[in-house]
Amino acid sequence: MTQPPHDEPTARSQDELRDQVERTRHELGDTVQQLADRADMKTRAREKALAVREQAETKAHAWRGQARTRAAHVAHAVEERLPDPVKQKGTAAAHEAREKAAHVAHAVEEKLPDPVKQRAAQAEQVWRDKAPQPVRDHRAALLAGAGAVLVAWLLIRRGRT
């Protein structure tokens, strides 16, 4: 026969015995559930993968910030070490390039036929309505690139004739 556990007194009545049995069943059910959870490798692997991914994202974010900070420091150090004549020439070249691009764009715009101008206006409206915000934020850079391609095309075309 079995001995009752030492920490629980023996039941004095059938009701107490039923209560003890019911408690033991609940405790046993909880223990079985805990063991089943430990044995569920798929869920444990998924949880571990999620934890590793979150940790990797946190590290990547931190490293990205460090890289940006270091790049800013390097850029600042290079800028400080550049001689003034080089800075002035760079500024002048950038200004001259902007002026030439604006002049070319204005000259091309004047020579465009009216149907092309209308299509350009329609395209600009579509741009405003449908272009994603990050693209619209970098519109100047995109237009400068398109202008550079147009200028290169015109120069190549001029060289052929």
PDB file of C-alpha atoms in Angstrom:
ATOM      1  CA  MET A   1       0.000   0.000   0.000  1.00  0.00           C
ATOM      2  CA  THR A   2       1.053   3.541  -0.530  1.00  0.00           C
ATOM      3  CA  GLN A   3       2.068   5.922   2.167  1.00  0.00           C
ATOM      4  CA  PRO A   4       0.564   9.418   2.275  1.00  0.00           C
ATOM      5  CA  PRO A   5       3.014  12.286   1.669  1.00  0.00           C
ATOM      6  CA  HIS A   6       4.665  13.525   4.820  1.00  0.00           C
ATOM      7  CA  ASP A   7       3.654  17.127   4.297  1.00  0.00           C
ATOM      8  CA  GLU A   8      -0.080  16.385   4.027  1.00  0.00           C
ATOM      9  CA  PRO A   9      -2.058  14.791   6.796  1.00  0.00           C
ATOM     10  CA  THR A  10      -4.263  11.842   5.937  1.00  0.00           C
ATOM     11  CA  ALA A  11      -7.845  12.635   5.108  1.00  0.00           C
ATOM     12  CA  ARG A  12     -10.305  12.285   7.939  1.00  0.00           C
ATOM     13  CA  SER A  13     -13.397  12.066   5.774  1.00  0.00           C
ATOM     14  CA  GLN A  14     -14.393  11.184   2.248  1.00  0.00           C
ATOM     15  CA  ASP A  15     -14.882  14.846   1.338  1.00  0.00           C
ATOM     16  CA  GLU A  16     -11.356  15.693   2.453  1.00  0.00           C
ATOM     17  CA  LEU A  17     -10.052  12.716   0.501  1.00  0.00           C
ATOM     18  CA  ARG A  18     -11.897  13.901  -2.630  1.00  0.00           C
ATOM     19  CA  ASP A  19     -10.460  17.395  -2.185  1.00  0.00           C
ATOM     20  CA  GLN A  20      -6.957  15.958  -1.829  1.00  0.00           C
ATOM     21  CA  VAL A  21      -7.417  13.834  -4.953  1.00  0.00           C
ATOM     22  CA  GLU A  22      -8.732  16.827  -6.895  1.00  0.00           C
ATOM     23  CA  ARG A  23      -5.785  19.017  -5.805  1.00  0.00           C
ATOM     24  CA  THR A  24      -3.354  16.272  -6.717  1.00  0.00           C
ATOM     25  CA  ARG A  25      -4.960  15.927 -10.146  1.00  0.00           C
ATOM     26  CA  HIS A  26      -4.610  19.674 -10.766  1.00  0.00           C
ATOM     27  CA  GLU A  27      -0.990  19.649  -9.624  1.00  0.00           C
ATOM     28  CA  LEU A  28      -0.265  16.633 -11.793  1.00  0.00           C
ATOM     29  CA  GLY A  29      -1.983  18.298 -14.776  1.00  0.00           C
ATOM     30  CA  ASP A  30       0.124  21.429 -14.290  1.00  0.00           C
ATOM     31  CA  THR A  31       3.290  19.357 -14.071  1.00  0.00           C
ATOM     32  CA  VAL A  32       2.398  17.439 -17.236  1.00  0.00           C
ATOM     33  CA  GLN A  33       1.694  20.734 -19.038  1.00  0.00           C
ATOM     34  CA  GLN A  34       5.067  22.142 -17.969  1.00  0.00           C
ATOM     35  CA  LEU A  35       6.814  19.018 -19.214  1.00  0.00           C
ATOM     36  CA  ALA A  36       4.904  19.181 -22.510  1.00  0.00           C
ATOM     37  CA  ASP A  37       5.911  22.836 -22.939  1.00  0.00           C
ATOM     38  CA  ARG A  38       9.556  21.910 -22.409  1.00  0.00           C
ATOM     39  CA  ALA A  39       9.266  19.105 -24.942  1.00  0.00           C
ATOM     40  CA  ASP A  40       7.615  21.322 -27.609  1.00  0.00           C
ATOM     41  CA  MET A  41      10.772  21.968 -29.615  1.00  0.00           C
ATOM     42  CA  LYS A  42       9.056  23.777 -32.494  1.00  0.00           C
ATOM     43  CA  THR A  43       7.627  26.458 -30.216  1.00  0.00           C
ATOM     44  CA  ARG A  44      10.857  26.755 -28.247  1.00  0.00           C
ATOM     45  CA  ALA A  45      12.853  27.094 -31.478  1.00  0.00           C
ATOM     46  CA  ARG A  46      10.459  29.774 -32.745  1.00  0.00           C
ATOM     47  CA  GLU A  47      10.741  31.707 -29.475  1.00  0.00           C
ATOM     48  CA  LYS A  48      14.533  31.416 -29.543  1.00  0.00           C
ATOM     49  CA  ALA A  49      14.661  32.574 -33.179  1.00  0.00           C
ATOM     50  CA  LEU A  50      12.492  35.562 -32.321  1.00  0.00           C
ATOM     51  CA  ALA A  51      14.731  36.460 -29.394  1.00  0.00           C
ATOM     52  CA  VAL A  52      17.871  36.152 -31.548  1.00  0.00           C
ATOM     53  CA  ARG A  53      16.308  38.281 -34.301  1.00  0.00           C
ATOM     54  CA  GLU A  54      15.351  41.006 -31.829  1.00  0.00           C
ATOM     55  CA  GLN A  55      18.842  40.958 -30.378  1.00  0.00           C
ATOM     56  CA  ALA A  56      20.372  41.187 -33.883  1.00  0.00           C
ATOM     57  CA  GLU A  57      18.112  44.106 -34.783  1.00  0.00           C
ATOM     58  CA  THR A  58      19.120  45.913 -31.609  1.00  0.00           C
ATOM     59  CA  LYS A  59      22.812  45.383 -32.331  1.00  0.00           C
ATOM     60  CA  ALA A  60      22.402  46.427 -35.970  1.00  0.00           C
ATOM     61  CA  HIS A  61      20.638  49.611 -34.905  1.00  0.00           C
ATOM     62  CA  ALA A  62      23.426  50.401 -32.437  1.00  0.00           C
ATOM     63  CA  TRP A  63      26.147  49.671 -35.013  1.00  0.00           C
ATOM     64  CA  ARG A  64      24.352  51.799 -37.600  1.00  0.00           C
ATOM     65  CA  GLY A  65      24.339  54.705 -35.183  1.00  0.00           C
ATOM     66  CA  GLN A  66      28.011  54.204 -34.397  1.00  0.00           C
ATOM     67  CA  ALA A  67      28.868  54.059 -38.106  1.00  0.00           C
ATOM     68  CA  ARG A  68      26.991  57.287 -38.784  1.00  0.00           C
ATOM     69  CA  THR A  69      28.719  58.998 -35.902  1.00  0.00           C
ATOM     70  CA  ARG A  70      32.142  57.840 -37.075  1.00  0.00           C
ATOM     71  CA  ALA A  71      31.405  58.870 -40.660  1.00  0.00           C
ATOM     72  CA  ALA A  72      30.387  62.334 -39.483  1.00  0.00           C
ATOM     73  CA  HIS A  73      33.595  62.626 -37.460  1.00  0.00           C
ATOM     74  CA  VAL A  74      35.715  61.534 -40.442  1.00  0.00           C
ATOM     75  CA  ALA A  75      33.912  63.934 -42.786  1.00  0.00           C
ATOM     76  CA  HIS A  76      34.408  66.759 -40.327  1.00  0.00           C
ATOM     77  CA  ALA A  77      38.108  65.904 -39.919  1.00  0.00           C
ATOM     78  CA  VAL A  78      38.617  65.799 -43.696  1.00  0.00           C
ATOM     79  CA  GLU A  79      36.803  69.092 -44.113  1.00  0.00           C
ATOM     80  CA  GLU A  80      38.978  70.722 -41.455  1.00  0.00           C
ATOM     81  CA  ARG A  81      42.164  69.523 -43.156  1.00  0.00           C
ATOM     82  CA  LEU A  82      41.222  70.691 -46.645  1.00  0.00           C
ATOM     83  CA  PRO A  83      43.085  73.822 -47.658  1.00  0.00           C
ATOM     84  CA  ASP A  84      40.940  76.897 -48.217  1.00  0.00           C
ATOM     85  CA  PRO A  85      41.728  77.143 -51.940  1.00  0.00           C
ATOM     86  CA  VAL A  86      40.403  73.590 -52.461  1.00  0.00           C
ATOM     87  CA  LYS A  87      37.223  74.400 -50.537  1.00  0.00           C
ATOM     88  CA  GLN A  88      36.740  77.575 -52.568  1.00  0.00           C
ATOM     89  CA  LYS A  89      37.292  75.773 -55.874  1.00  0.00           C
ATOM     90  CA  GLY A  90      34.826  73.065 -54.866  1.00  0.00           C
ATOM     91  CA  THR A  91      32.209  75.626 -53.893  1.00  0.00           C
ATOM     92  CA  ALA A  92      32.750  77.574 -57.098  1.00  0.00           C
ATOM     93  CA  ALA A  93      32.535  74.427 -59.241  1.00  0.00           C
ATOM     94  CA  ALA A  94      29.311  73.359 -57.549  1.00  0.00           C
ATOM     95  CA  HIS A  95      27.809  76.815 -58.029  1.00  0.00           C
ATOM     96  CA  GLU A  96      28.875  76.916 -61.692  1.00  0.00           C
ATOM     97  CA  ALA A  97      27.431  73.434 -62.292  1.00  0.00           C
ATOM     98  CA  ARG A  98      24.110  74.495 -60.760  1.00  0.00           C
ATOM     99  CA  GLU A  99      23.997  77.616 -62.943  1.00  0.00           C
ATOM    100  CA  LYS A 100      24.791  75.659 -66.106  1.00  0.00           C
ATOM    101  CA  ALA A 101      22.198  73.018 -65.292  1.00  0.00           C
ATOM    102  CA  ALA A 102      19.580  75.703 -64.688  1.00  0.00           C
ATOM    103  CA  HIS A 103      20.516  77.450 -67.947  1.00  0.00           C
ATOM    104  CA  VAL A 104      20.331  74.210 -69.939  1.00  0.00           C
ATOM    105  CA  ALA A 105      17.025  73.263 -68.317  1.00  0.00           C
ATOM    106  CA  HIS A 106      15.592  76.701 -69.132  1.00  0.00           C
ATOM    107  CA  ALA A 107      16.839  76.530 -72.752  1.00  0.00           C
ATOM    108  CA  VAL A 108      15.392  73.047 -73.219  1.00  0.00           C
ATOM    109  CA  GLU A 109      12.102  74.093 -71.666  1.00  0.00           C
ATOM    110  CA  GLU A 110      11.783  77.051 -74.042  1.00  0.00           C
ATOM    111  CA  LYS A 111      12.277  74.832 -77.084  1.00  0.00           C
ATOM    112  CA  LEU A 112       9.761  72.188 -76.040  1.00  0.00           C
ATOM    113  CA  PRO A 113       6.551  71.978 -78.074  1.00  0.00           C
ATOM    114  CA  ASP A 114       3.283  72.672 -76.277  1.00  0.00           C
ATOM    115  CA  PRO A 115       2.100  68.999 -76.206  1.00  0.00           C
ATOM    116  CA  VAL A 116       5.317  68.020 -74.439  1.00  0.00           C
ATOM    117  CA  LYS A 117       4.874  70.831 -71.922  1.00  0.00           C
ATOM    118  CA  GLN A 118       1.316  69.651 -71.253  1.00  0.00           C
ATOM    119  CA  ARG A 119       2.498  66.073 -70.744  1.00  0.00           C
ATOM    120  CA  ALA A 120       5.206  67.341 -68.395  1.00  0.00           C
ATOM    121  CA  ALA A 121       2.591  69.204 -66.371  1.00  0.00           C
ATOM    122  CA  GLN A 122       0.473  66.041 -66.195  1.00  0.00           C
ATOM    123  CA  ALA A 123       3.510  64.021 -65.105  1.00  0.00           C
ATOM    124  CA  GLU A 124       4.265  66.560 -62.402  1.00  0.00           C
ATOM    125  CA  GLN A 125       0.698  66.308 -61.116  1.00  0.00           C
ATOM    126  CA  VAL A 126       0.952  62.520 -61.027  1.00  0.00           C
ATOM    127  CA  TRP A 127       4.276  62.915 -59.210  1.00  0.00           C
ATOM    128  CA  ARG A 128       2.654  65.039 -56.539  1.00  0.00           C
ATOM    129  CA  ASP A 129      -0.292  62.663 -56.179  1.00  0.00           C
ATOM    130  CA  LYS A 130       1.379  59.270 -56.270  1.00  0.00           C
ATOM    131  CA  ALA A 131       5.119  59.467 -55.569  1.00  0.00           C
ATOM    132  CA  PRO A 132       6.096  58.065 -52.160  1.00  0.00           C
ATOM    133  CA  GLN A 133       7.236  60.624 -49.595  1.00  0.00           C
ATOM    134  CA  PRO A 134      10.903  59.459 -49.487  1.00  0.00           C
ATOM    135  CA  VAL A 135      11.135  59.877 -53.261  1.00  0.00           C
ATOM    136  CA  ARG A 136       9.532  63.323 -53.141  1.00  0.00           C
ATOM    137  CA  ASP A 137      11.965  64.327 -50.390  1.00  0.00           C
ATOM    138  CA  HIS A 138      14.890  63.647 -52.756  1.00  0.00           C
ATOM    139  CA  ARG A 139      13.327  65.236 -55.795  1.00  0.00           C
ATOM    140  CA  ALA A 140      16.164  67.716 -56.276  1.00  0.00           C
ATOM    141  CA  ALA A 141      18.755  64.955 -56.411  1.00  0.00           C
ATOM    142  CA  LEU A 142      16.641  62.945 -58.851  1.00  0.00           C
ATOM    143  CA  LEU A 143      16.105  65.968 -61.077  1.00  0.00           C
ATOM    144  CA  ALA A 144      19.805  66.830 -60.963  1.00  0.00           C
ATOM    145  CA  GLY A 145      20.612  63.288 -62.055  1.00  0.00           C
ATOM    146  CA  ALA A 146      18.079  63.470 -64.880  1.00  0.00           C
ATOM    147  CA  GLY A 147      19.486  66.840 -65.910  1.00  0.00           C
ATOM    148  CA  ALA A 148      22.998  65.420 -65.953  1.00  0.00           C
ATOM    149  CA  VAL A 149      21.837  62.558 -68.173  1.00  0.00           C
ATOM    150  CA  LEU A 150      20.124  65.031 -70.495  1.00  0.00           C
ATOM    151  CA  VAL A 151      23.237  67.218 -70.703  1.00  0.00           C
ATOM    152  CA  ALA A 152      25.414  64.175 -71.391  1.00  0.00           C
ATOM    153  CA  TRP A 153      23.016  63.045 -74.114  1.00  0.00           C
ATOM    154  CA  LEU A 154      23.038  66.501 -75.712  1.00  0.00           C
ATOM    155  CA  LEU A 155      26.846  66.652 -75.616  1.00  0.00           C
ATOM    156  CA  ILE A 156      27.147  63.195 -77.175  1.00  0.00           C
ATOM    157  CA  ARG A 157      24.608  64.131 -79.819  1.00  0.00           C
ATOM    158  CA  ARG A 158      26.449  67.371 -80.557  1.00  0.00           C
ATOM    159  CA  GLY A 159      29.708  65.443 -80.897  1.00  0.00           C
ATOM    160  CA  ARG A 160      28.226  63.126 -83.544  1.00  0.00           C
ATOM    161  CA  THR A 161      27.062  65.954 -85.810  1.00  0.00           C
TER     162      THR A 161
END
